[in-house]
XYZ file of C-alpha atoms in Angstrom:
690
model
C -69.776 -4.111 59.536
C -68.777 -7.794 59.618
C -70.542 -8.448 56.299
C -68.787 -5.454 54.721
C -65.394 -6.776 55.859
C -66.215 -10.253 54.563
C -67.160 -8.830 51.185
C -63.938 -6.816 51.063
C -61.807 -9.874 51.847
C -63.638 -11.877 49.217
C -63.020 -9.129 46.685
C -59.326 -8.987 47.552
C -59.078 -12.752 47.358
C -60.722 -12.849 43.961
C -58.420 -10.091 42.731
C -55.422 -12.111 43.865
C -56.599 -15.171 41.951
C -56.922 -13.200 38.750
C -53.707 -11.189 38.872
C -51.133 -13.252 40.763
C -48.533 -14.251 38.157
C -47.427 -17.301 40.142
C -50.831 -18.998 39.966
C -52.047 -20.994 36.982
C -55.189 -19.401 35.699
C -57.854 -19.655 33.057
C -60.077 -16.889 31.820
C -62.953 -17.296 29.421
C -63.918 -15.313 26.365
C -67.437 -15.647 25.013
C -69.066 -13.637 22.269
C -72.453 -14.071 23.996
C -71.229 -12.476 27.230
C -71.116 -15.669 29.302
C -67.367 -15.309 29.997
C -65.212 -12.704 31.696
C -64.566 -11.058 28.317
C -66.340 -10.718 24.995
C -63.110 -9.873 23.149
C -60.012 -12.101 22.896
C -57.760 -9.039 22.757
C -59.254 -7.668 25.974
C -58.501 -10.996 27.650
C -54.912 -10.912 26.399
C -54.465 -7.341 27.602
C -55.711 -8.267 31.078
C -52.799 -10.626 31.702
C -49.418 -9.624 33.144
C -46.385 -10.087 30.917
C -44.801 -12.927 32.894
C -46.151 -15.939 34.728
C -44.467 -18.840 36.509
C -47.244 -21.185 35.366
C -49.120 -21.332 32.058
C -52.148 -19.068 31.589
C -55.042 -20.207 29.428
C -57.541 -18.090 27.581
C -60.480 -20.349 26.771
C -62.421 -19.046 23.787
C -65.991 -20.300 23.444
C -67.455 -21.038 20.049
C -68.261 -18.025 17.921
C -66.847 -15.790 15.213
C -64.527 -13.134 16.619
C -63.945 -10.360 14.091
C -60.787 -8.871 15.556
C -57.053 -8.628 15.031
C -54.971 -10.110 17.805
C -51.765 -8.528 19.101
C -49.833 -10.774 21.462
C -46.888 -8.668 22.558
C -44.722 -9.427 25.575
C -46.971 -12.171 27.008
C -45.025 -15.289 27.988
C -46.336 -18.757 28.793
C -49.806 -18.325 27.304
C -52.305 -20.756 25.745
C -55.231 -19.730 23.558
C -57.624 -22.674 23.458
C -60.783 -22.651 21.385
C -63.898 -24.672 22.129
C -63.434 -26.445 18.808
C -61.404 -25.984 15.658
C -64.482 -25.540 13.462
C -66.629 -23.396 15.740
C -64.076 -20.950 17.226
C -63.075 -18.552 14.456
C -60.869 -15.440 14.531
C -61.141 -13.455 11.325
C -60.290 -10.147 9.674
C -60.039 -8.987 6.070
C -56.710 -7.241 5.476
C -54.154 -7.021 2.682
C -50.587 -6.749 3.882
C -49.919 -3.853 1.500
C -52.953 -1.982 2.855
C -51.591 -2.303 6.381
C -48.212 -1.039 5.206
C -49.845 1.936 3.514
C -51.565 2.678 6.816
C -48.149 3.013 8.488
C -47.262 -0.566 9.475
C -43.965 -0.532 7.602
C -42.375 -2.934 10.084
C -45.170 -5.490 9.429
C -46.561 -5.226 12.959
C -50.304 -5.424 12.467
C -50.426 -6.884 8.946
C -51.970 -10.219 9.990
C -55.028 -11.571 11.738
C -52.766 -12.757 14.574
C -49.574 -10.786 15.287
C -47.040 -12.105 17.808
C -43.752 -10.815 19.192
C -41.762 -11.248 22.414
C -44.112 -14.023 23.537
C -42.160 -17.223 24.258
C -43.977 -20.492 24.984
C -47.185 -19.572 23.201
C -49.706 -22.315 22.356
C -52.744 -22.204 20.054
C -55.257 -25.054 20.217
C -58.627 -25.783 18.585
C -58.843 -22.515 16.656
C -59.474 -21.308 13.109
C -57.636 -18.141 12.053
C -58.754 -16.534 8.797
C -57.677 -13.579 6.701
C -60.611 -13.289 4.312
C -59.305 -10.473 2.119
C -59.153 -12.699 -0.952
C -62.830 -13.567 -0.559
C -64.139 -10.137 0.438
C -62.148 -7.809 -1.808
C -62.878 -6.879 -5.421
C -60.663 -8.274 -8.169
C -58.596 -5.080 -8.090
C -58.769 -1.833 -6.196
C -56.627 1.252 -5.717
C -56.109 2.709 -2.262
C -54.452 5.830 -0.896
C -50.897 5.055 0.183
C -48.851 7.934 1.677
C -45.771 5.674 1.890
C -45.750 5.063 -1.880
C -44.122 7.722 -4.099
C -47.293 7.856 -6.232
C -49.559 8.180 -3.203
C -51.574 5.189 -4.444
C -51.372 1.399 -4.330
C -53.119 -1.227 -6.451
C -54.290 -4.358 -4.652
C -55.558 -7.658 -6.041
C -57.416 -10.576 -4.448
C -54.212 -12.648 -4.410
C -51.957 -10.051 -2.768
C -50.107 -11.044 0.404
C -52.605 -11.656 3.215
C -51.369 -13.170 6.434
C -53.384 -15.103 8.960
C -50.354 -15.467 11.269
C -47.263 -13.250 11.453
C -44.728 -13.729 14.216
C -41.605 -11.726 15.025
C -38.414 -12.226 17.011
C -38.538 -13.039 20.706
C -41.179 -15.759 20.498
C -39.438 -19.144 20.548
C -41.225 -22.420 21.297
C -44.587 -21.771 19.647
C -47.103 -24.633 19.360
C -50.149 -24.869 17.100
C -52.358 -27.924 17.647
C -55.622 -28.656 15.809
C -55.661 -25.222 14.197
C -56.743 -23.981 10.780
C -55.006 -21.044 9.111
C -56.752 -19.841 5.987
C -56.199 -17.054 3.459
C -56.285 -16.814 -0.312
C -53.087 -14.919 -1.018
C -49.409 -15.358 -0.212
C -47.734 -15.955 3.172
C -50.793 -17.193 5.090
C -48.682 -18.759 7.838
C -45.597 -16.600 8.449
C -43.751 -17.602 11.630
C -40.609 -15.541 11.059
C -37.506 -15.581 13.221
C -34.428 -16.787 11.365
C -32.219 -16.641 14.450
C -34.290 -18.307 17.161
C -37.662 -19.342 15.732
C -38.939 -22.763 16.886
C -42.417 -23.597 15.562
C -44.468 -26.784 16.042
C -47.651 -27.633 14.096
C -49.716 -30.755 14.785
C -53.010 -31.798 13.139
C -53.386 -28.396 11.491
C -54.848 -27.233 8.177
C -53.096 -24.465 6.237
C -54.475 -22.888 3.076
C -53.409 -20.031 0.831
C -51.576 -18.803 -2.258
C -47.885 -18.635 -3.075
C -45.524 -19.626 -0.213
C -48.547 -19.859 2.102
C -46.548 -21.910 4.625
C -43.255 -20.042 4.983
C -41.439 -20.551 8.294
C -38.068 -18.972 9.072
C -35.798 -20.777 11.496
C -36.821 -24.240 12.734
C -40.293 -25.652 12.012
C -41.939 -29.048 12.465
C -45.355 -29.969 11.037
C -46.928 -33.381 11.584
C -50.177 -34.793 10.251
C -51.061 -31.436 8.685
C -53.131 -30.650 5.601
C -51.826 -28.137 3.045
C -54.156 -26.599 0.420
C -52.518 -24.507 -2.314
C -54.253 -21.946 -4.561
C -51.223 -20.845 -6.577
C -49.112 -22.678 -9.115
C -45.768 -21.140 -8.090
C -45.165 -22.826 -4.729
C -47.011 -24.067 -1.657
C -44.252 -24.250 0.963
C -41.126 -22.157 1.557
C -38.304 -21.967 4.075
C -35.655 -19.497 5.183
C -32.911 -21.137 7.199
C -30.229 -18.529 6.628
C -29.743 -17.763 10.321
C -28.083 -21.083 11.131
C -26.843 -23.970 9.043
C -28.864 -26.365 11.223
C -32.186 -24.536 10.653
C -34.748 -26.727 8.913
C -38.390 -27.274 8.090
C -39.726 -30.795 8.608
C -43.083 -32.035 7.316
C -43.991 -35.506 8.539
C -47.047 -37.519 7.503
C -48.576 -34.427 5.899
C -50.936 -34.379 2.930
C -51.167 -31.892 0.106
C -53.925 -30.766 -2.241
C -54.431 -27.726 -4.416
C -55.260 -26.179 -7.741
C -54.200 -28.163 -10.827
C -50.511 -27.796 -11.579
C -49.462 -26.400 -8.205
C -45.768 -26.734 -7.402
C -44.692 -28.166 -4.070
C -42.260 -25.493 -2.894
C -39.323 -23.169 -3.381
C -36.673 -21.218 -1.486
C -34.993 -17.864 -2.047
C -32.263 -18.163 0.555
C -30.448 -20.792 2.605
C -32.927 -23.549 3.466
C -33.311 -27.180 4.472
C -36.425 -29.292 3.756
C -37.293 -32.735 5.120
C -40.515 -34.381 3.868
C -41.202 -37.681 5.587
C -44.178 -39.910 4.736
C -46.049 -37.145 2.906
C -48.899 -37.749 0.448
C -49.291 -35.779 -2.770
C -52.292 -35.475 -5.135
C -52.362 -36.520 -8.759
C -52.880 -32.938 -10.002
C -49.615 -31.518 -8.630
C -46.904 -30.352 -11.033
C -43.921 -32.517 -11.823
C -41.624 -29.955 -10.204
C -39.285 -30.549 -7.301
C -38.748 -27.901 -4.612
C -36.664 -25.309 -6.439
C -34.367 -22.338 -5.868
C -36.122 -19.101 -6.886
C -34.008 -17.018 -9.285
C -35.071 -13.822 -7.485
C -33.043 -14.900 -4.453
C -29.579 -13.586 -3.569
C -27.732 -16.288 -5.494
C -26.576 -19.872 -5.103
C -26.950 -20.960 -1.445
C -23.637 -21.277 0.352
C -24.785 -24.481 2.064
C -26.061 -25.973 -1.169
C -29.398 -27.504 -2.112
C -30.811 -29.411 0.859
C -34.148 -31.036 0.001
C -34.782 -34.531 1.360
C -37.617 -37.050 0.960
C -38.455 -40.357 2.611
C -41.586 -42.459 2.151
C -43.416 -39.779 0.128
C -45.919 -40.860 -2.520
C -48.223 -39.314 -5.120
C -51.659 -40.584 -6.043
C -51.408 -41.962 -9.559
C -47.692 -42.638 -9.307
C -44.558 -41.024 -7.902
C -42.437 -38.555 -9.792
C -38.723 -39.302 -10.013
C -37.870 -36.624 -7.456
C -40.099 -38.299 -4.826
C -37.523 -41.035 -4.357
C -35.894 -41.443 -0.957
C -32.650 -39.496 -0.555
C -32.500 -39.089 3.219
C -29.132 -40.837 3.335
C -27.571 -37.838 1.577
C -28.521 -35.433 4.390
C -25.915 -34.406 6.955
C -25.635 -37.159 9.570
C -27.767 -39.473 7.390
C -30.713 -39.595 9.832
C -33.338 -42.298 9.466
C -37.023 -41.491 9.033
C -37.677 -42.940 12.501
C -35.166 -40.571 14.092
C -36.757 -37.503 12.566
C -39.244 -36.156 15.082
C -39.933 -32.814 16.734
C -37.095 -33.049 19.257
C -34.616 -33.926 16.493
C -35.820 -30.997 14.420
C -35.089 -28.527 17.206
C -31.632 -29.983 17.808
C -32.293 -31.012 21.410
C -33.180 -27.490 22.539
C -36.906 -28.169 22.881
C -39.201 -31.186 22.944
C -42.707 -29.815 22.298
C -44.220 -33.277 22.693
C -43.107 -33.540 26.304
C -45.905 -33.368 28.860
C -43.893 -30.778 30.786
C -44.835 -27.263 29.552
C -41.896 -25.472 27.989
C -39.728 -28.571 28.323
C -36.238 -28.168 26.912
C -35.028 -31.775 27.022
C -34.841 -33.849 23.856
C -36.231 -37.335 23.407
C -33.557 -39.968 24.110
C -33.601 -41.300 20.539
C -33.066 -37.901 18.958
C -29.476 -37.137 18.016
C -28.504 -33.663 19.203
C -27.343 -31.115 16.685
C -23.586 -30.602 16.802
C -22.441 -27.522 18.663
C -21.270 -24.794 16.324
C -18.590 -22.384 17.441
C -19.517 -18.810 16.627
C -16.646 -16.992 14.972
C -15.952 -13.368 15.835
C -14.525 -10.349 14.070
C -12.839 -7.878 16.436
C -13.904 -4.776 14.521
C -17.478 -6.033 14.164
C -17.572 -6.733 17.905
C -16.654 -3.119 18.622
C -19.354 -1.958 16.223
C -21.906 -3.924 18.254
C -20.778 -2.065 21.357
C -21.213 1.368 19.746
C -24.622 0.721 18.186
C -27.248 2.977 19.707
C -30.575 1.707 21.017
C -32.385 3.271 18.062
C -30.262 1.227 15.635
C -27.822 3.780 14.201
C -24.254 4.677 15.093
C -22.499 7.909 16.162
C -19.616 9.417 14.227
C -18.013 10.662 17.427
C -18.577 10.594 21.167
C -18.186 14.128 22.401
C -15.221 15.459 20.452
C -13.584 12.060 20.032
C -14.072 10.354 16.670
C -15.192 6.722 16.822
C -12.225 4.506 15.932
C -13.042 0.807 15.533
C -9.382 -0.117 15.119
C -8.774 0.957 18.714
C -8.948 -2.003 21.163
C -11.447 -1.420 23.976
C -10.921 -2.121 27.643
C -13.644 -3.737 29.724
C -14.395 -0.357 31.274
C -14.656 1.321 27.851
C -17.044 -1.346 26.652
C -19.234 -0.967 29.705
C -19.280 2.830 29.456
C -20.078 2.734 25.728
C -22.931 0.268 26.211
C -24.277 2.470 28.978
C -24.384 5.286 26.389
C -26.663 3.322 24.048
C -29.546 5.702 24.674
C -27.677 8.785 23.438
C -29.345 10.687 20.588
C -26.214 11.001 18.486
C -26.884 8.417 15.779
C -26.171 9.907 12.347
C -25.430 9.261 8.682
C -22.829 12.054 8.609
C -19.202 11.162 7.825
C -20.280 7.693 6.629
C -21.596 6.721 10.070
C -24.235 3.951 10.134
C -23.863 3.105 6.421
C -20.248 2.111 7.070
C -21.184 -0.131 9.977
C -24.081 -1.832 8.178
C -21.885 -2.673 5.200
C -19.007 -3.958 7.317
C -21.233 -6.051 9.571
C -22.873 -7.815 6.634
C -19.438 -8.643 5.276
C -18.419 -9.908 8.714
C -21.558 -12.063 8.864
C -20.742 -13.549 5.472
C -17.212 -14.373 6.650
C -18.095 -15.716 10.093
C -21.796 -16.754 9.968
C -22.133 -14.953 13.313
C -25.865 -14.055 13.451
C -25.255 -11.116 15.818
C -23.595 -9.194 12.996
C -26.500 -9.578 10.603
C -28.993 -8.716 13.336
C -27.092 -5.501 14.078
C -26.917 -4.630 10.379
C -30.660 -5.187 10.017
C -31.291 -2.919 12.998
C -29.159 -0.320 11.237
C -31.209 -0.652 8.047
C -34.415 -0.264 10.045
C -32.896 2.886 11.547
C -32.372 4.307 8.046
C -35.977 3.500 7.174
C -37.162 5.094 10.402
C -35.190 8.315 10.007
C -36.381 9.049 6.462
C -38.813 11.956 6.249
C -42.213 11.262 4.712
C -41.180 13.388 1.717
C -38.254 11.015 1.087
C -35.434 13.182 2.427
C -32.898 12.068 5.028
C -31.809 14.223 7.960
C -28.203 14.302 9.048
C -29.038 13.064 12.560
C -31.962 11.176 14.058
C -33.625 11.508 16.520
C -31.660 14.695 17.325
C -33.514 17.413 15.398
C -31.750 20.452 16.873
C -30.349 23.240 14.699
C -29.863 22.065 11.087
C -29.646 18.342 11.967
C -33.188 17.526 10.833
C -32.887 19.214 7.442
C -32.622 17.173 4.250
C -28.875 16.614 4.031
C -27.052 16.086 0.748
C -23.937 17.518 2.406
C -20.949 15.173 2.044
C -23.293 12.767 0.206
C -24.983 11.693 3.459
C -28.435 11.113 1.956
C -26.999 9.592 -1.212
C -24.991 7.031 0.785
C -28.135 6.042 2.668
C -30.078 5.690 -0.586
C -27.304 3.677 -2.236
C -27.285 1.249 0.675
C -31.072 0.898 0.603
C -30.938 0.397 -3.162
C -28.509 -2.444 -2.531
C -31.057 -4.004 -0.176
C -33.915 -3.331 -2.598
C -32.018 -4.911 -5.505
C -30.592 -7.730 -3.328
C -27.058 -6.818 -4.400
C -23.989 -8.512 -2.947
C -23.908 -8.783 0.827
C -27.106 -6.721 1.095
C -28.961 -9.818 -0.155
C -28.177 -11.450 3.188
C -30.692 -9.359 5.128
C -34.244 -10.288 6.095
C -36.435 -10.375 2.987
C -39.090 -8.308 4.761
C -36.695 -5.349 4.445
C -36.619 -5.556 0.647
C -40.035 -3.997 -0.117
C -39.451 -1.373 2.578
C -36.119 -0.478 0.990
C -37.698 -0.330 -2.458
C -40.299 2.148 -1.239
C -37.679 4.203 0.600
C -35.563 4.486 -2.564
C -38.559 5.602 -4.609
C -39.428 8.230 -1.998
C -35.810 9.356 -2.011
C -35.781 9.771 -5.786
C -39.026 11.732 -5.584
C -37.429 14.032 -2.994
C -34.345 14.529 -5.168
C -36.467 15.564 -8.137
C -38.549 17.944 -6.022
C -35.536 19.623 -4.398
C -33.647 20.397 -7.612
C -33.438 24.173 -7.582
C -35.407 26.116 -10.187
C -33.622 29.339 -11.073
C -35.683 31.770 -13.163
C -37.810 28.925 -14.468
C -34.829 26.673 -15.242
C -33.722 23.486 -13.448
C -30.184 23.764 -12.085
C -28.560 21.862 -9.209
C -28.948 21.091 -5.502
C -27.957 22.714 -2.228
C -26.007 20.899 0.467
C -29.082 21.197 2.718
C -32.774 21.665 1.937
C -35.519 22.623 4.340
C -37.391 19.493 5.417
C -40.766 21.243 5.043
C -40.439 23.722 2.161
C -37.735 21.726 0.305
C -35.940 25.001 -0.471
C -32.174 25.490 -0.034
C -31.265 26.341 3.562
C -28.302 27.136 5.782
C -26.365 24.703 7.965
C -23.199 25.918 9.687
C -22.167 29.583 9.499
C -19.921 28.925 6.483
C -22.531 26.712 4.745
C -25.120 29.162 3.445
C -28.092 28.333 1.257
C -26.364 27.965 -2.100
C -25.989 25.629 -5.064
C -23.357 22.968 -4.557
C -20.760 21.959 -7.109
C -19.775 18.892 -5.104
C -23.031 17.462 -3.723
C -24.706 17.817 -7.129
C -22.186 15.336 -8.519
C -23.120 12.630 -6.017
C -26.820 13.133 -6.729
C -26.344 12.941 -10.508
C -24.254 9.769 -10.158
C -27.036 8.175 -8.118
C -29.726 9.143 -10.627
C -27.631 7.804 -13.508
C -27.595 4.396 -11.792
C -31.397 4.134 -11.960
C -32.463 1.530 -14.514
C -35.034 2.612 -17.087
C -35.056 6.227 -15.911
C -38.307 8.139 -16.221
C -38.525 11.286 -18.350
C -38.400 13.297 -15.096
C -35.115 11.666 -14.083
C -33.657 12.240 -17.541
C -34.595 15.917 -17.467
C -33.098 16.258 -14.000
C -29.759 14.727 -15.021
C -29.466 16.708 -18.222
C -30.301 19.983 -16.457
C -27.745 19.343 -13.707
C -25.026 18.447 -16.226
C -25.796 21.596 -18.208
C -25.477 23.640 -15.015
C -22.155 22.008 -14.085
C -20.819 22.858 -17.516
C -22.101 26.432 -17.227
C -20.433 27.171 -13.861
C -17.020 25.573 -14.423
C -13.920 27.751 -14.188
C -11.566 26.826 -17.047
C -7.917 27.722 -16.723
C -7.811 27.574 -12.911
C -6.659 25.084 -10.283
C -6.464 25.018 -6.492
C -3.019 24.515 -4.968
C -1.571 24.036 -1.495
C 1.589 26.153 -1.263
C 4.283 26.896 1.294
C 3.759 30.209 3.112
C 5.868 30.857 6.232
C 3.649 33.826 7.079
C 0.703 31.552 7.830
C 0.187 29.811 11.208
C 0.584 26.369 9.638
C 3.334 27.358 7.194
C 0.942 26.426 4.384
C -1.763 28.177 2.394
C -4.330 27.219 -0.224
C -4.827 29.354 -3.304
C -6.763 29.419 -6.577
C -4.183 29.901 -9.317
C -4.184 30.189 -13.098
C -3.236 26.954 -14.868
C -3.737 26.432 -18.602
C -5.765 23.300 -19.404
C -7.112 22.906 -15.872
C -10.761 23.215 -14.888
C -12.070 24.058 -11.439
C -15.448 24.193 -9.718
C -16.523 25.929 -6.525
C -18.190 24.103 -3.668
C -20.844 26.833 -3.358
C -22.559 29.082 -5.911
C -24.913 31.998 -5.380
C -28.559 30.968 -5.827
C -29.338 33.838 -8.196
C -26.105 34.705 -10.012
C -24.340 31.287 -10.162
C -21.153 33.055 -9.070
C -18.768 31.180 -6.742
C -19.052 32.237 -3.097
C -16.621 31.694 -0.245
C -17.893 31.983 3.332
C -15.877 31.868 6.532
C -17.006 31.424 10.101
C -18.343 34.984 10.106
C -21.083 33.902 7.673
C -20.246 36.660 5.165
C -20.114 35.965 1.419
C -16.872 36.672 -0.425
C -15.985 36.395 -4.093
C -12.503 34.977 -3.556
C -10.994 32.146 -1.527
C -8.242 34.543 -0.415
C -10.831 36.736 1.328
C -11.758 34.274 4.075
C -9.749 33.369 7.156
C -6.768 31.038 6.884
C -8.243 28.351 9.118
C -11.202 27.883 6.742
C -9.123 28.235 3.570
C -6.953 25.252 4.445
C -9.514 23.375 6.555
C -12.439 23.073 4.147
C -12.831 22.036 0.482
C -14.139 25.215 -1.187
C -12.912 24.177 -4.642
C -12.399 20.927 -6.494
C -12.651 18.945 -9.715
C -15.559 16.718 -8.600
C -17.663 16.942 -11.810
C -14.857 15.818 -14.144
C -15.476 12.119 -13.580
C -19.088 12.287 -14.711
C -18.771 14.909 -17.439
C -15.939 13.113 -19.238
C -17.061 9.463 -19.051
C -20.167 8.640 -17.007
C -22.608 11.136 -18.499
C -21.762 10.460 -22.163
C -22.128 6.728 -21.517
C -25.454 7.237 -19.746
C -26.674 9.562 -22.484
C -25.811 7.013 -25.170
C -27.631 4.239 -23.304
C -30.773 5.987 -22.138
C -31.248 9.003 -24.390
C -29.678 8.244 -27.759
C -29.597 4.453 -27.571
C -32.129 1.623 -27.814
C -33.176 2.020 -24.188
C -34.715 5.398 -24.814
C -38.206 5.675 -23.302
């Protein structure tokens, strides 16, 4: 009995040592079974999310063929037995992972990190071997691509490291990151990213070292296998964001260029050594970016030299940088603006070295309407059009109690794209970010864009609400141009137009794919009447794609209004395919066939009506009118009241609906008179004809 009790106490004691978050601990991973775990991921999963003291996972020498997911694990060190002998490797193209459903990039790399502050990697080699293992070109199944297929090459994006928001203060010491395509080392967090590399080797294709936010690399080796650019930076989150490379050395394929940037950036290269075979090309602004950086070109050199002789652009220009820092002042603590000193012996230390000048404090400007939009944003990323029966009004000042109550409602399932909700907020917030540089506005807009991407059906259609799928809310909704507004916004992101170019670049390919899926859905939902393409319904069934009913007075029918918005969107597609051309021409022919010449709709005085007003279709020479709804088989105008019964005349339905809903209008005039002839000349009769 005594021995049994002793054994129990020992077991409990051991359990406490392993799981107590307040105690520093080390666990061992060994491929040969000599540690507590054979798998690094199993060791990571065994740890609690938080710990008062650092936890260390010691990884013995060996090749570990596994993807790592470090999610919500703070204060963690992964330490290999040696940089050369402890290897973590997978073979994965980023596009292949996206085709498998990882549209948000989670799981596209060998090592994937999010919400893991104070993470340290030491003595490890991380490899994405896709470029070595894969054939020159292959085609894979890709449900997220409109064609259902995707072509991959050996040099496609392949990430060894991909980090996300919520993981500040990351250290990489004596590590090798190797791939043979673009974006090998992708520590991405424009708003709060702080990344430190010391004595590391990084190898890959275009932009293979591409930090976002603040990054410092010292005594690192960079090996480039692409002539476009080796290094890259995105510092658009804050004017002070920068990438610093100190005492680093470069090598690569003949003619490789040093670096480039697409967005706001700031480069400091101090004491770096370049090979003779590099191109005579300074770090340059990529023309595919959103335009001239607001903060200007900020590329600085000091003490950098090339074997065989320096190029003119290698000359020292550090004195032209803001604050004119000296090369001696530029260290890790200076890079991070006094917020973090990764070279302190105190883990997670926040103090800066005494010699490092602190970054000036920057006041964050605010926009009152944008602030109220932040309050109304739902947890899923979208916005409501109304709360209960009360329409959301951003011009209305909010009391402290209203703000608290609205934030408490963040989990409501009322986010929608109806009545311009969500698209309106995204657009305004990006404009507010451009005016104020307040990062909260761009973050909220990006969450809204991710909501649009999330809500899209696999067939490319957009529901009116998400995640609420009750009644008709989940059907494909062209009604009031809801889906078209969403697609136009995503096309702006995809094409990097105007303020939409301010968003995270990782959203661009996702938006491009979403737009292509949307176009595919539009083409598939165009109604075929007796073998002939016609127009679209306000709603289409999300599964069958056939016209369907929404509210009682919105029956399955062809729409004279929504068809116009769809045609306008299709006419904005550059180099339209033959399918798009046929779709536009068929819809225009239908609009011409169903018009009602010689009629207009008028609001008139009528004391006999409850409102003293009435709405009537009247004869008017020279006028042309269209109905909102047309019968699916006869193309005759239909008018439906709240009783759900079809009528042939506007006068036959109840007064409340007659004056409260747009059953007639002149919507097609603007495209039939000007836009369509211009489009037809350009893409059908002109030089651009396919």
